Amino acid sequence: MPTKTPHSLSVATGPIPGSRRIYAECPARGFRVPFREILLHPSANEPNLAVYDASGPYTDADATIDITAGLARPRDAWVRARGDVEAYDGRAVKPEDNGHVPADKLVAPFPLRHRPLRAKSGAVTQMAYARAGIVTAEMEYVALRENGLRERMREILRDGEDFGAAIPDVVTPEFVRDEVARGRAVIPANINHGELEPMAIGRNFLVKINANIGNSAVTSSVADEVDKMVWAIRWGADTVMDLSTGRNIHNIRDWIVRNSPVPIGTVPIYQALEKVGGIAEDLTWEVFRDTLIEQAEQGVDYFTIHAGVRLPHVPLTANRVTGIVSRGGSIMAKWCLAHHRESFLYERFAEICEIMRAYDVTFSLGDGLRPGSIADANDAAQFAELETLGELAQIAWQHDCQVIIEGPGHVPMHKIKANMDKQLATCGEAPFYTLGPLTTDIAPGYDHITSAIGAAMIGWFGTAMLCYVTPKEHLGLPNRDDVKTGVITYKIAAHAADLAKGHPLARAWDDALSRARFEFRWQDQFSLALDPDTAMAFHDETLPKEAHKLAHFCSMCGPKFCSMKISHEIRDTARQAEAQAEAEQGMEDMAERFRAGGGQIYRDATAAE
Amino acid sequence: MPTKTPHSLSVATGPIPGSRRIYAECPARGFRVPFREILLHPSANEPNLAVYDASGPYTDADATIDITAGLARPRDAWVRARGDVEAYDGRAVKPEDNGHVPADKLVAPFPLRHRPLRAKSGAVTQMAYARAGIVTAEMEYVALRENGLRERMREILRDGEDFGAAIPDVVTPEFVRDEVARGRAVIPANINHGELEPMAIGRNFLVKINANIGNSAVTSSVADEVDKMVWAIRWGADTVMDLSTGRNIHNIRDWIVRNSPVPIGTVPIYQALEKVGGIAEDLTWEVFRDTLIEQAEQGVDYFTIHAGVRLPHVPLTANRVTGIVSRGGSIMAKWCLAHHRESFLYERFAEICEIMRAYDVTFSLGDGLRPGSIADANDAAQFAELETLGELAQIAWQHDCQVIIEGPGHVPMHKIKANMDKQLATCGEAPFYTLGPLTTDIAPGYDHITSAIGAAMIGWFGTAMLCYVTPKEHLGLPNRDDVKTGVITYKIAAHAADLAKGHPLARAWDDALSRARFEFRWQDQFSLALDPDTAMAFHDETLPKEAHKLAHFCSMCGPKFCSMKISHEIRDTARQAEAQAEAEQGMEDMAERFRAGGGQIYRDATAAE
């Protein structure tokens, strides 16, 4: 059968300019945890800076990357070693899984198929282990990762306002276990995602960001999507959601998961809808359940499930300016209205939990009624759903399932904190995961910026993960450049939040860059930038010569007006003055000794004035 | 003498796509106040939206633009009509004014020279009139402008948190007068800037933004700078600062002021330094004073004066990570140290006030010691200077001079509000004018975004004007694209601040755009966007056909998954259900009447259950 081979499967590899991928070894467990080491010039007279690195082996100069083979699966052994899972044949792929795509348009299946694992019985979730007092390999990995080689840092500065978070000075495996046990953090880690480099999402860890990719019925191919995934994590995406809605959904997802070192999230209702020909009313529990198992077997780490869109909530949206803007939310609302009955996601929630805990798929409880405009922010529909999400989190926790809670959306600045406070109060401190929020509706084309403002603020207030927004939001599907812009913008928001919270790792990066700036170490400035390529290109636009990278000025002010240069002169002048004062003090000291010895040569100058 | 003629003096003209420039007439005064009317499709079933417009005649389809003639000068008559000014010959242009540029490199002087005006005696400032109870034409103009044709709006929504601001429901000329008299607002309006469309900067008005332009010793020409000025105001810059530091400073400034409908600000110490060959120590009061008069005669509306950099403050910067990052601040600090004496700007401040009030040049008291890194935020040097600026504001007000106060800089989110609170407490509510602040140092190339986060927040807290930051900040001189990106980014920050403050004009714009979005009026969405060109280009990247502008979906989700489309179906379903319920209620009502009449046919169904 002729299938469409994913040709030109090239992705960006090699280190970020000025950095290299390094590892912290964990000999006891036999694994190593990656970091990005930013290389500084010897004149910096300070150690290289190690920063969190979500980019996977793709930025390791020594790694061999073969997209058709997928990444290595070291975690598979950790999972099996726990002895509580079994391999089984798994569900056979059905034509509807790929949207009944004609044979000549079918994306080739991923070349390898791993027999799926599932729990022999009960829960194989990180939460179940955590509650049983077990520190898993994943928790130890996360502890090392979040600890960020802080022993190498010049100093730890913890100036900040954390609004009641409990960020520790040092992250221990036991701390990670405790956070997961309480439900205050999750480690999205499907037992079938052996390629995963485990990470945590929680208010007391570094703020994380998610990048959305995925084809739509209108555009994109598998090569584009794998490339976008690798490109997104290269620049710092901590998780990636595959929001594909077109054909070939199953096969594209397989290519993505098998090549992803970060947790992959999906919205299973999208694929379920495709399976019933796009007719929301035709959705059934059976189709949805089958889709959950299909994706759980593939290794998807978290599912957005819009179980909070209840029938009685739907009328609350009737007078909104923008109605329901969540795709999943609108699908479920339509189903509820068409059948005039309660959502099957809500009614079957305990059954969903049974599936989630058998694979350790984390719940991302979807905010199907999030506001899609400033006018609709913090309204009755949004908050009614949030309360339902709080109830559902409790049920999930009863099943030892991991949970994060999704949040808005479009919210003006003065209503952002109320969102965080209500989420904390309502959802038992389950990690909050927000889209932006956008702080105004008037700038389509720049919604990465309208939303970065809200994202930075809500991250500061306690949101654990920020879902990026690209410049194409509301206008079209993001391309590669948009993905990068979205990721860098959200790394800014997340880091600004970490700084304001007083996270122990945050300030070191800012200070290292500022020292480089003050000392005219241009190359170090570029290397320390979130996006070294762009920083260097902008500099070189006006001063392209190699010699200018050693210059004690830039084109912004030119040499005469460079305040930094003048500052150095001021410092030199001050040092000379100090030296002179010391010399004078030396004289004074001698005189003092002379006086103490009984002599009296100098008159007391101050007394004379 | 051959001079360098500003060839290719072309600027962007014509309306913003989807808008037209309209005017509100003030028959009593004989002037008209501009607005941008955003044209909506008839199907919108709502009036066109009028928004604040700083772009000048350049966006008026009926205007004839001739850069070599400059703009019309209607305000000149208002100034003369007050009878308190005199025309005089003015200072002759000296070779050092243009940096002793060789004749073949001299930019041609602006073709027209207007004899400068100055006060016959005392103060001719808006503050002096305001305190005397006089409502000037400028104040009436501002009142109409700030009122924003709100009588045309669908509704006025004032949901917000303003932190103690006093934003009125309706802006009257008397309110403007009172704000100016109190020093809570300024109308930067040099009597020699007849081309000006007056505007106000104050916490109780719309938040304003400033764009910096200017050549440096390294790059740029007069054509570029005039073009950048027009380009900056086209996209919404409310004032423009000319920060030129190279040669031809005097002549370039003349070209800019004569063609600018917005207030022009400068930093006179830059030109003064050029006049003494770039040697800070060689600066004198006489050179500086001469420069103030030179620029005041040209019509510059506000001067940044770093009189708060006092000798005793300089040592406070010694242990900073980035020292002094303000150019003006570093120049003055160097002067103070070299001479080991108090700054002549501080010592001569009363004399400076005498000049400012003779032309109504507004003080922008410079924050020469602002932090240039997260590490240095809110430190002793910064706050010592801020207290000095508060003292100086009182002295300026004693001279009836208008004053705004400049602020930082680089500040992490948790330290931003302290800046605003301290400024309000220290500076008698004089308008605050901040650069960003940048909320992290780690993203050179994206500092428009790192700073938009801080700018939106501090604007919300009460800052009256936000100085833009472009993507080139710290790396090079902004080009035309950077100027636009900076302006749009700061319009976002300013509008997000207005929204959060509950400004009566803010919500209407968001709601109009969101309604257009929900109703799939694509063309209206583009027209209502801050940047219609980019919004449309992004949409058309994936769906270029004209027919797609009528489509009830975009490429992001495709037709089947469009939540907005589904929302409309939900609304229809809900309406049908409502109609059915009403019909049922009608039956019930009939039954009620029947029962009330004594009949008894129906059993009570609820009682039976």
PDB file of N, CA and C in Angstrom, chain A residues 159 216 274 318 320 324-325 327 334 373 413-415 440-442 446 456 472-473 476-477 479 495 510 513-514 530-531 541 555-557 560-561 563 567 569 571, chain B residues 159 216 274 318 320 324-325 327 334 373 413-415 440-442 446 456 472-473 476-477 479 495 500 510 513-514 530-531 541 555-557 560-561 563 567 569 571:
ATOM      1  N   ASP A 159      15.662  37.486  46.815  1.00  0.00           N
ATOM      2  CA  ASP A 159      14.840  38.667  46.960  1.00  0.00           C
ATOM      3  C   ASP A 159      13.578  38.488  46.115  1.00  0.00           C
ATOM      4  N   SER A 216      -3.881  21.368  11.100  1.00  0.00           N
ATOM      5  CA  SER A 216      -5.322  21.581  11.110  1.00  0.00           C
ATOM      6  C   SER A 216      -5.853  20.980   9.829  1.00  0.00           C
ATOM      7  N   GLU A 274     -13.162  13.818  15.168  1.00  0.00           N
ATOM      8  CA  GLU A 274     -12.826  13.402  13.804  1.00  0.00           C
ATOM      9  C   GLU A 274     -13.419  12.018  13.512  1.00  0.00           C
ATOM     10  N   ALA A 318     -24.658  32.585  27.524  1.00  0.00           N
ATOM     11  CA  ALA A 318     -25.550  33.075  26.460  1.00  0.00           C
ATOM     12  C   ALA A 318     -25.344  34.551  26.155  1.00  0.00           C
ATOM     13  N   ARG A 320     -22.597  36.353  26.609  1.00  0.00           N
ATOM     14  CA  ARG A 320     -21.196  36.742  26.462  1.00  0.00           C
ATOM     15  C   ARG A 320     -20.953  37.460  25.144  1.00  0.00           C
ATOM     16  N   ILE A 324     -18.397  30.808  23.725  1.00  0.00           N
ATOM     17  CA  ILE A 324     -17.432  29.803  24.169  1.00  0.00           C
ATOM     18  C   ILE A 324     -16.303  29.771  23.146  1.00  0.00           C
ATOM     19  N   VAL A 325     -15.083  29.999  23.584  1.00  0.00           N
ATOM     20  CA  VAL A 325     -13.970  30.087  22.631  1.00  0.00           C
ATOM     21  C   VAL A 325     -13.046  28.883  22.697  1.00  0.00           C
ATOM     22  N   ARG A 327     -12.247  25.227  21.899  1.00  0.00           N
ATOM     23  CA  ARG A 327     -12.809  24.270  20.937  1.00  0.00           C
ATOM     24  C   ARG A 327     -13.464  23.114  21.663  1.00  0.00           C
ATOM     25  N   LYS A 334     -22.099  21.874  22.887  1.00  0.00           N
ATOM     26  CA  LYS A 334     -23.037  21.543  21.826  1.00  0.00           C
ATOM     27  C   LYS A 334     -23.647  20.152  22.067  1.00  0.00           C
ATOM     28  N   SER A 373     -12.619  37.104  25.582  1.00  0.00           N
ATOM     29  CA  SER A 373     -12.523  38.554  25.392  1.00  0.00           C
ATOM     30  C   SER A 373     -12.462  39.210  26.762  1.00  0.00           C
ATOM     31  N   MET A 413      -5.633  43.339  33.375  1.00  0.00           N
ATOM     32  CA  MET A 413      -4.673  43.194  34.471  1.00  0.00           C
ATOM     33  C   MET A 413      -5.308  43.187  35.856  1.00  0.00           C
ATOM     34  N   HIS A 414      -6.325  44.027  36.048  1.00  0.00           N
ATOM     35  CA  HIS A 414      -6.859  44.145  37.410  1.00  0.00           C
ATOM     36  C   HIS A 414      -7.688  42.942  37.817  1.00  0.00           C
ATOM     37  N   LYS A 415      -7.944  42.029  36.888  1.00  0.00           N
ATOM     38  CA  LYS A 415      -8.716  40.835  37.250  1.00  0.00           C
ATOM     39  C   LYS A 415      -7.866  39.562  37.253  1.00  0.00           C
ATOM     40  N   THR A 440      -5.451  42.588  26.619  1.00  0.00           N
ATOM     41  CA  THR A 440      -6.304  43.435  25.787  1.00  0.00           C
ATOM     42  C   THR A 440      -6.626  42.663  24.517  1.00  0.00           C
ATOM     43  N   ASP A 441      -7.737  43.048  23.873  1.00  0.00           N
ATOM     44  CA  ASP A 441      -8.166  42.355  22.654  1.00  0.00           C
ATOM     45  C   ASP A 441      -7.765  43.095  21.377  1.00  0.00           C
ATOM     46  N   ILE A 442      -7.131  44.259  21.507  1.00  0.00           N
ATOM     47  CA  ILE A 442      -7.038  45.137  20.331  1.00  0.00           C
ATOM     48  C   ILE A 442      -5.771  44.963  19.501  1.00  0.00           C
ATOM     49  N   TYR A 446      -0.086  40.660  17.511  1.00  0.00           N
ATOM     50  CA  TYR A 446       0.868  40.903  18.603  1.00  0.00           C
ATOM     51  C   TYR A 446       0.378  40.249  19.900  1.00  0.00           C
ATOM     52  N   ALA A 456       3.258  36.819  32.610  1.00  0.00           N
ATOM     53  CA  ALA A 456       4.288  37.136  33.604  1.00  0.00           C
ATOM     54  C   ALA A 456       3.637  37.400  34.956  1.00  0.00           C
ATOM     55  N   LYS A 472       0.474  34.688  15.691  1.00  0.00           N
ATOM     56  CA  LYS A 472      -0.615  34.300  14.788  1.00  0.00           C
ATOM     57  C   LYS A 472      -1.936  34.046  15.508  1.00  0.00           C
ATOM     58  N   GLU A 473      -1.937  34.075  16.828  1.00  0.00           N
ATOM     59  CA  GLU A 473      -3.172  33.809  17.583  1.00  0.00           C
ATOM     60  C   GLU A 473      -4.334  34.604  17.000  1.00  0.00           C
ATOM     61  N   GLY A 476      -4.271  32.660  12.394  1.00  0.00           N
ATOM     62  CA  GLY A 476      -3.871  31.537  11.566  1.00  0.00           C
ATOM     63  C   GLY A 476      -2.981  30.587  12.328  1.00  0.00           C
ATOM     64  N   LEU A 477      -2.541  29.565  11.637  1.00  0.00           N
ATOM     65  CA  LEU A 477      -1.705  28.543  12.248  1.00  0.00           C
ATOM     66  C   LEU A 477      -0.258  29.050  12.314  1.00  0.00           C
ATOM     67  N   ASN A 479       3.654  29.377  12.110  1.00  0.00           N
ATOM     68  CA  ASN A 479       4.737  28.709  11.390  1.00  0.00           C
ATOM     69  C   ASN A 479       5.951  28.627  12.329  1.00  0.00           C
ATOM     70  N   HIS A 495      10.515  33.624  33.208  1.00  0.00           N
ATOM     71  CA  HIS A 495      11.686  34.046  33.974  1.00  0.00           C
ATOM     72  C   HIS A 495      11.391  35.296  34.799  1.00  0.00           C
ATOM     73  N   ASP A 510      20.286  36.896  35.186  1.00  0.00           N
ATOM     74  CA  ASP A 510      20.228  38.337  34.918  1.00  0.00           C
ATOM     75  C   ASP A 510      21.554  39.007  35.270  1.00  0.00           C
ATOM     76  N   LEU A 513      24.367  38.284  32.824  1.00  0.00           N
ATOM     77  CA  LEU A 513      24.241  39.054  31.591  1.00  0.00           C
ATOM     78  C   LEU A 513      24.567  40.524  31.830  1.00  0.00           C
ATOM     79  N   SER A 514      24.106  41.063  32.937  1.00  0.00           N
ATOM     80  CA  SER A 514      24.352  42.489  33.198  1.00  0.00           C
ATOM     81  C   SER A 514      25.834  42.765  33.431  1.00  0.00           C
ATOM     82  N   LEU A 530      18.511  34.912  25.806  1.00  0.00           N
ATOM     83  CA  LEU A 530      17.578  33.810  25.533  1.00  0.00           C
ATOM     84  C   LEU A 530      17.672  33.382  24.077  1.00  0.00           C
ATOM     85  N   ASP A 531      17.951  34.336  23.205  1.00  0.00           N
ATOM     86  CA  ASP A 531      18.059  34.038  21.779  1.00  0.00           C
ATOM     87  C   ASP A 531      19.351  34.670  21.245  1.00  0.00           C
ATOM     88  N   GLU A 541      23.829  44.356  12.748  1.00  0.00           N
ATOM     89  CA  GLU A 541      23.165  45.130  11.701  1.00  0.00           C
ATOM     90  C   GLU A 541      23.862  46.469  11.487  1.00  0.00           C
ATOM     91  N   SER A 555      26.238  50.931  18.633  1.00  0.00           N
ATOM     92  CA  SER A 555      25.790  51.969  17.698  1.00  0.00           C
ATOM     93  C   SER A 555      24.659  52.808  18.273  1.00  0.00           C
ATOM     94  N   MET A 556      24.103  52.372  19.390  1.00  0.00           N
ATOM     95  CA  MET A 556      22.974  53.097  19.962  1.00  0.00           C
ATOM     96  C   MET A 556      23.418  54.497  20.390  1.00  0.00           C
ATOM     97  N   CYS A 557      24.523  54.577  21.074  1.00  0.00           N
ATOM     98  CA  CYS A 557      24.983  55.878  21.570  1.00  0.00           C
ATOM     99  C   CYS A 557      26.312  56.301  20.951  1.00  0.00           C
ATOM    100  N   LYS A 560      31.322  58.270  22.355  1.00  0.00           N
ATOM    101  CA  LYS A 560      31.408  59.422  23.253  1.00  0.00           C
ATOM    102  C   LYS A 560      30.309  59.414  24.308  1.00  0.00           C
ATOM    103  N   PHE A 561      29.154  58.846  23.917  1.00  0.00           N
ATOM    104  CA  PHE A 561      27.984  58.938  24.787  1.00  0.00           C
ATOM    105  C   PHE A 561      27.692  57.639  25.528  1.00  0.00           C
ATOM    106  N   SER A 563      27.222  55.476  28.262  1.00  0.00           N
ATOM    107  CA  SER A 563      27.166  55.695  29.710  1.00  0.00           C
ATOM    108  C   SER A 563      27.975  54.637  30.448  1.00  0.00           C
ATOM    109  N   SER A 567      30.802  55.308  32.978  1.00  0.00           N
ATOM    110  CA  SER A 567      30.725  54.736  34.323  1.00  0.00           C
ATOM    111  C   SER A 567      32.046  54.125  34.753  1.00  0.00           C
ATOM    112  N   GLU A 569      34.940  55.069  33.727  1.00  0.00           N
ATOM    113  CA  GLU A 569      35.842  56.191  34.019  1.00  0.00           C
ATOM    114  C   GLU A 569      35.530  56.756  35.406  1.00  0.00           C
ATOM    115  N   ARG A 571      34.262  55.108  37.863  1.00  0.00           N
ATOM    116  CA  ARG A 571      34.743  54.153  38.850  1.00  0.00           C
ATOM    117  C   ARG A 571      36.250  54.295  39.049  1.00  0.00           C
TER     118      ARG A 571
ATOM    119  N   ASP B 159     -15.252  49.557  34.721  1.00  0.00           N
ATOM    120  CA  ASP B 159     -14.781  48.504  35.595  1.00  0.00           C
ATOM    121  C   ASP B 159     -13.254  48.580  35.672  1.00  0.00           C
ATOM    122  N   SER B 216      23.044  58.970  15.697  1.00  0.00           N
ATOM    123  CA  SER B 216      24.163  58.873  16.624  1.00  0.00           C
ATOM    124  C   SER B 216      25.409  59.197  15.834  1.00  0.00           C
ATOM    125  N   GLU B 274      28.479  67.908  22.785  1.00  0.00           N
ATOM    126  CA  GLU B 274      29.069  67.998  21.444  1.00  0.00           C
ATOM    127  C   GLU B 274      29.818  69.329  21.283  1.00  0.00           C
ATOM    128  N   ALA B 318      28.740  53.188  43.269  1.00  0.00           N
ATOM    129  CA  ALA B 318      30.051  52.541  43.107  1.00  0.00           C
ATOM    130  C   ALA B 318      29.968  51.019  43.078  1.00  0.00           C
ATOM    131  N   ARG B 320      27.376  49.167  42.168  1.00  0.00           N
ATOM    132  CA  ARG B 320      26.332  48.656  41.295  1.00  0.00           C
ATOM    133  C   ARG B 320      26.881  47.644  40.297  1.00  0.00           C
ATOM    134  N   ILE B 324      26.209  53.626  36.201  1.00  0.00           N
ATOM    135  CA  ILE B 324      25.258  54.638  35.737  1.00  0.00           C
ATOM    136  C   ILE B 324      24.981  54.357  34.265  1.00  0.00           C
ATOM    137  N   VAL B 325      23.738  54.143  33.917  1.00  0.00           N
ATOM    138  CA  VAL B 325      23.429  53.761  32.534  1.00  0.00           C
ATOM    139  C   VAL B 325      22.729  54.869  31.759  1.00  0.00           C
ATOM    140  N   ARG B 327      22.873  58.199  29.862  1.00  0.00           N
ATOM    141  CA  ARG B 327      23.969  58.963  29.262  1.00  0.00           C
ATOM    142  C   ARG B 327      24.116  60.299  29.960  1.00  0.00           C
ATOM    143  N   LYS B 334      30.313  62.435  35.862  1.00  0.00           N
ATOM    144  CA  LYS B 334      31.729  62.607  35.542  1.00  0.00           C
ATOM    145  C   LYS B 334      32.158  64.051  35.795  1.00  0.00           C
ATOM    146  N   SER B 373      20.027  47.450  35.508  1.00  0.00           N
ATOM    147  CA  SER B 373      19.968  45.993  35.626  1.00  0.00           C
ATOM    148  C   SER B 373      19.037  45.642  36.779  1.00  0.00           C
ATOM    149  N   MET B 413       9.317  42.540  38.605  1.00  0.00           N
ATOM    150  CA  MET B 413       7.906  42.854  38.836  1.00  0.00           C
ATOM    151  C   MET B 413       7.572  43.201  40.274  1.00  0.00           C
ATOM    152  N   HIS B 414       8.195  42.506  41.209  1.00  0.00           N
ATOM    153  CA  HIS B 414       7.787  42.725  42.606  1.00  0.00           C
ATOM    154  C   HIS B 414       8.286  44.055  43.159  1.00  0.00           C
ATOM    155  N   LYS B 415       9.115  44.762  42.408  1.00  0.00           N
ATOM    156  CA  LYS B 415       9.600  46.061  42.890  1.00  0.00           C
ATOM    157  C   LYS B 415       9.013  47.237  42.103  1.00  0.00           C
ATOM    158  N   THR B 440      13.307  41.798  33.157  1.00  0.00           N
ATOM    159  CA  THR B 440      14.436  40.862  33.230  1.00  0.00           C
ATOM    160  C   THR B 440      15.516  41.353  32.275  1.00  0.00           C
ATOM    161  N   ASP B 441      16.755  40.930  32.542  1.00  0.00           N
ATOM    162  CA  ASP B 441      17.893  41.369  31.723  1.00  0.00           C
ATOM    163  C   ASP B 441      18.290  40.341  30.670  1.00  0.00           C
ATOM    164  N   ILE B 442      17.624  39.188  30.628  1.00  0.00           N
ATOM    165  CA  ILE B 442      18.203  38.064  29.868  1.00  0.00           C
ATOM    166  C   ILE B 442      17.716  37.960  28.423  1.00  0.00           C
ATOM    167  N   TYR B 446      14.743  41.287  22.535  1.00  0.00           N
ATOM    168  CA  TYR B 446      13.309  41.215  22.840  1.00  0.00           C
ATOM    169  C   TYR B 446      12.960  42.177  23.988  1.00  0.00           C
ATOM    170  N   ALA B 456       3.227  48.068  31.205  1.00  0.00           N
ATOM    171  CA  ALA B 456       1.782  47.906  31.406  1.00  0.00           C
ATOM    172  C   ALA B 456       1.459  47.984  32.896  1.00  0.00           C
ATOM    173  N   LYS B 472      15.846  46.660  19.482  1.00  0.00           N
ATOM    174  CA  LYS B 472      17.284  46.918  19.376  1.00  0.00           C
ATOM    175  C   LYS B 472      17.911  47.428  20.669  1.00  0.00           C
ATOM    176  N   GLU B 473      17.108  47.691  21.688  1.00  0.00           N
ATOM    177  CA  GLU B 473      17.643  48.202  22.952  1.00  0.00           C
ATOM    178  C   GLU B 473      18.860  47.392  23.388  1.00  0.00           C
ATOM    179  N   GLY B 476      21.737  48.272  19.413  1.00  0.00           N
ATOM    180  CA  GLY B 476      22.011  49.159  18.286  1.00  0.00           C
ATOM    181  C   GLY B 476      20.918  50.186  18.122  1.00  0.00           C
ATOM    182  N   LEU B 477      21.054  51.002  17.092  1.00  0.00           N
ATOM    183  CA  LEU B 477      20.103  52.071  16.832  1.00  0.00           C
ATOM    184  C   LEU B 477      18.882  51.483  16.115  1.00  0.00           C
ATOM    185  N   ASN B 479      15.881  50.816  13.656  1.00  0.00           N
ATOM    186  CA  ASN B 479      15.504  51.224  12.304  1.00  0.00           C
ATOM    187  C   ASN B 479      13.985  51.406  12.269  1.00  0.00           C
ATOM    188  N   HIS B 495      -2.652  50.761  26.581  1.00  0.00           N
ATOM    189  CA  HIS B 495      -4.074  50.438  26.536  1.00  0.00           C
ATOM    190  C   HIS B 495      -4.424  49.412  27.625  1.00  0.00           C
ATOM    191  N   ALA B 500      -7.161  48.456  32.747  1.00  0.00           N
ATOM    192  CA  ALA B 500      -7.102  48.024  34.146  1.00  0.00           C
ATOM    193  C   ALA B 500      -7.451  49.166  35.093  1.00  0.00           C
ATOM    194  N   ASP B 510     -11.818  47.280  22.865  1.00  0.00           N
ATOM    195  CA  ASP B 510     -11.720  45.811  23.011  1.00  0.00           C
ATOM    196  C   ASP B 510     -13.028  45.139  22.621  1.00  0.00           C
ATOM    197  N   LEU B 513     -13.722  45.106  18.909  1.00  0.00           N
ATOM    198  CA  LEU B 513     -12.933  44.093  18.207  1.00  0.00           C
ATOM    199  C   LEU B 513     -13.443  42.687  18.520  1.00  0.00           C
ATOM    200  N   SER B 514     -13.799  42.448  19.754  1.00  0.00           N
ATOM    201  CA  SER B 514     -14.254  41.099  20.117  1.00  0.00           C
ATOM    202  C   SER B 514     -15.588  40.765  19.459  1.00  0.00           C
ATOM    203  N   LEU B 530      -4.583  47.290  16.345  1.00  0.00           N
ATOM    204  CA  LEU B 530      -3.594  48.370  16.455  1.00  0.00           C
ATOM    205  C   LEU B 530      -2.753  48.452  15.198  1.00  0.00           C
ATOM    206  N   ASP B 531      -2.519  47.327  14.562  1.00  0.00           N
ATOM    207  CA  ASP B 531      -1.721  47.285  13.345  1.00  0.00           C
ATOM    208  C   ASP B 531      -2.470  46.461  12.299  1.00  0.00           C
ATOM    209  N   GLU B 541      -1.585  34.868   5.206  1.00  0.00           N
ATOM    210  CA  GLU B 541      -0.479  33.940   4.976  1.00  0.00           C
ATOM    211  C   GLU B 541      -1.010  32.536   4.676  1.00  0.00           C
ATOM    212  N   SER B 555      -7.538  29.595   9.657  1.00  0.00           N
ATOM    213  CA  SER B 555      -6.705  28.407   9.444  1.00  0.00           C
ATOM    214  C   SER B 555      -6.232  27.794  10.751  1.00  0.00           C
ATOM    215  N   MET B 556      -6.433  28.499  11.853  1.00  0.00           N
ATOM    216  CA  MET B 556      -5.943  27.992  13.127  1.00  0.00           C
ATOM    217  C   MET B 556      -6.668  26.695  13.497  1.00  0.00           C
ATOM    218  N   CYS B 557      -7.960  26.690  13.375  1.00  0.00           N
ATOM    219  CA  CYS B 557      -8.732  25.503  13.759  1.00  0.00           C
ATOM    220  C   CYS B 557      -9.446  24.866  12.565  1.00  0.00           C
ATOM    221  N   LYS B 560     -14.409  22.903  11.029  1.00  0.00           N
ATOM    222  CA  LYS B 560     -15.111  21.980  11.915  1.00  0.00           C
ATOM    223  C   LYS B 560     -14.876  22.288  13.380  1.00  0.00           C
ATOM    224  N   PHE B 561     -13.701  22.837  13.670  1.00  0.00           N
ATOM    225  CA  PHE B 561     -13.308  23.026  15.060  1.00  0.00           C
ATOM    226  C   PHE B 561     -13.420  24.463  15.523  1.00  0.00           C
ATOM    227  N   SER B 563     -14.550  27.197  17.432  1.00  0.00           N
ATOM    228  CA  SER B 563     -15.394  27.309  18.624  1.00  0.00           C
ATOM    229  C   SER B 563     -16.403  28.439  18.468  1.00  0.00           C
ATOM    230  N   SER B 567     -20.219  28.127  18.854  1.00  0.00           N
ATOM    231  CA  SER B 567     -20.920  28.983  19.814  1.00  0.00           C
ATOM    232  C   SER B 567     -22.183  29.576  19.206  1.00  0.00           C
ATOM    233  N   GLU B 569     -23.953  28.219  16.879  1.00  0.00           N
ATOM    234  CA  GLU B 569     -24.926  27.124  16.812  1.00  0.00           C
ATOM    235  C   GLU B 569     -25.551  26.904  18.187  1.00  0.00           C
ATOM    236  N   ARG B 571     -25.900  29.126  20.485  1.00  0.00           N
ATOM    237  CA  ARG B 571     -26.804  30.237  20.751  1.00  0.00           C
ATOM    238  C   ARG B 571     -28.147  30.017  20.040  1.00  0.00           C
TER     239      ARG B 571
END
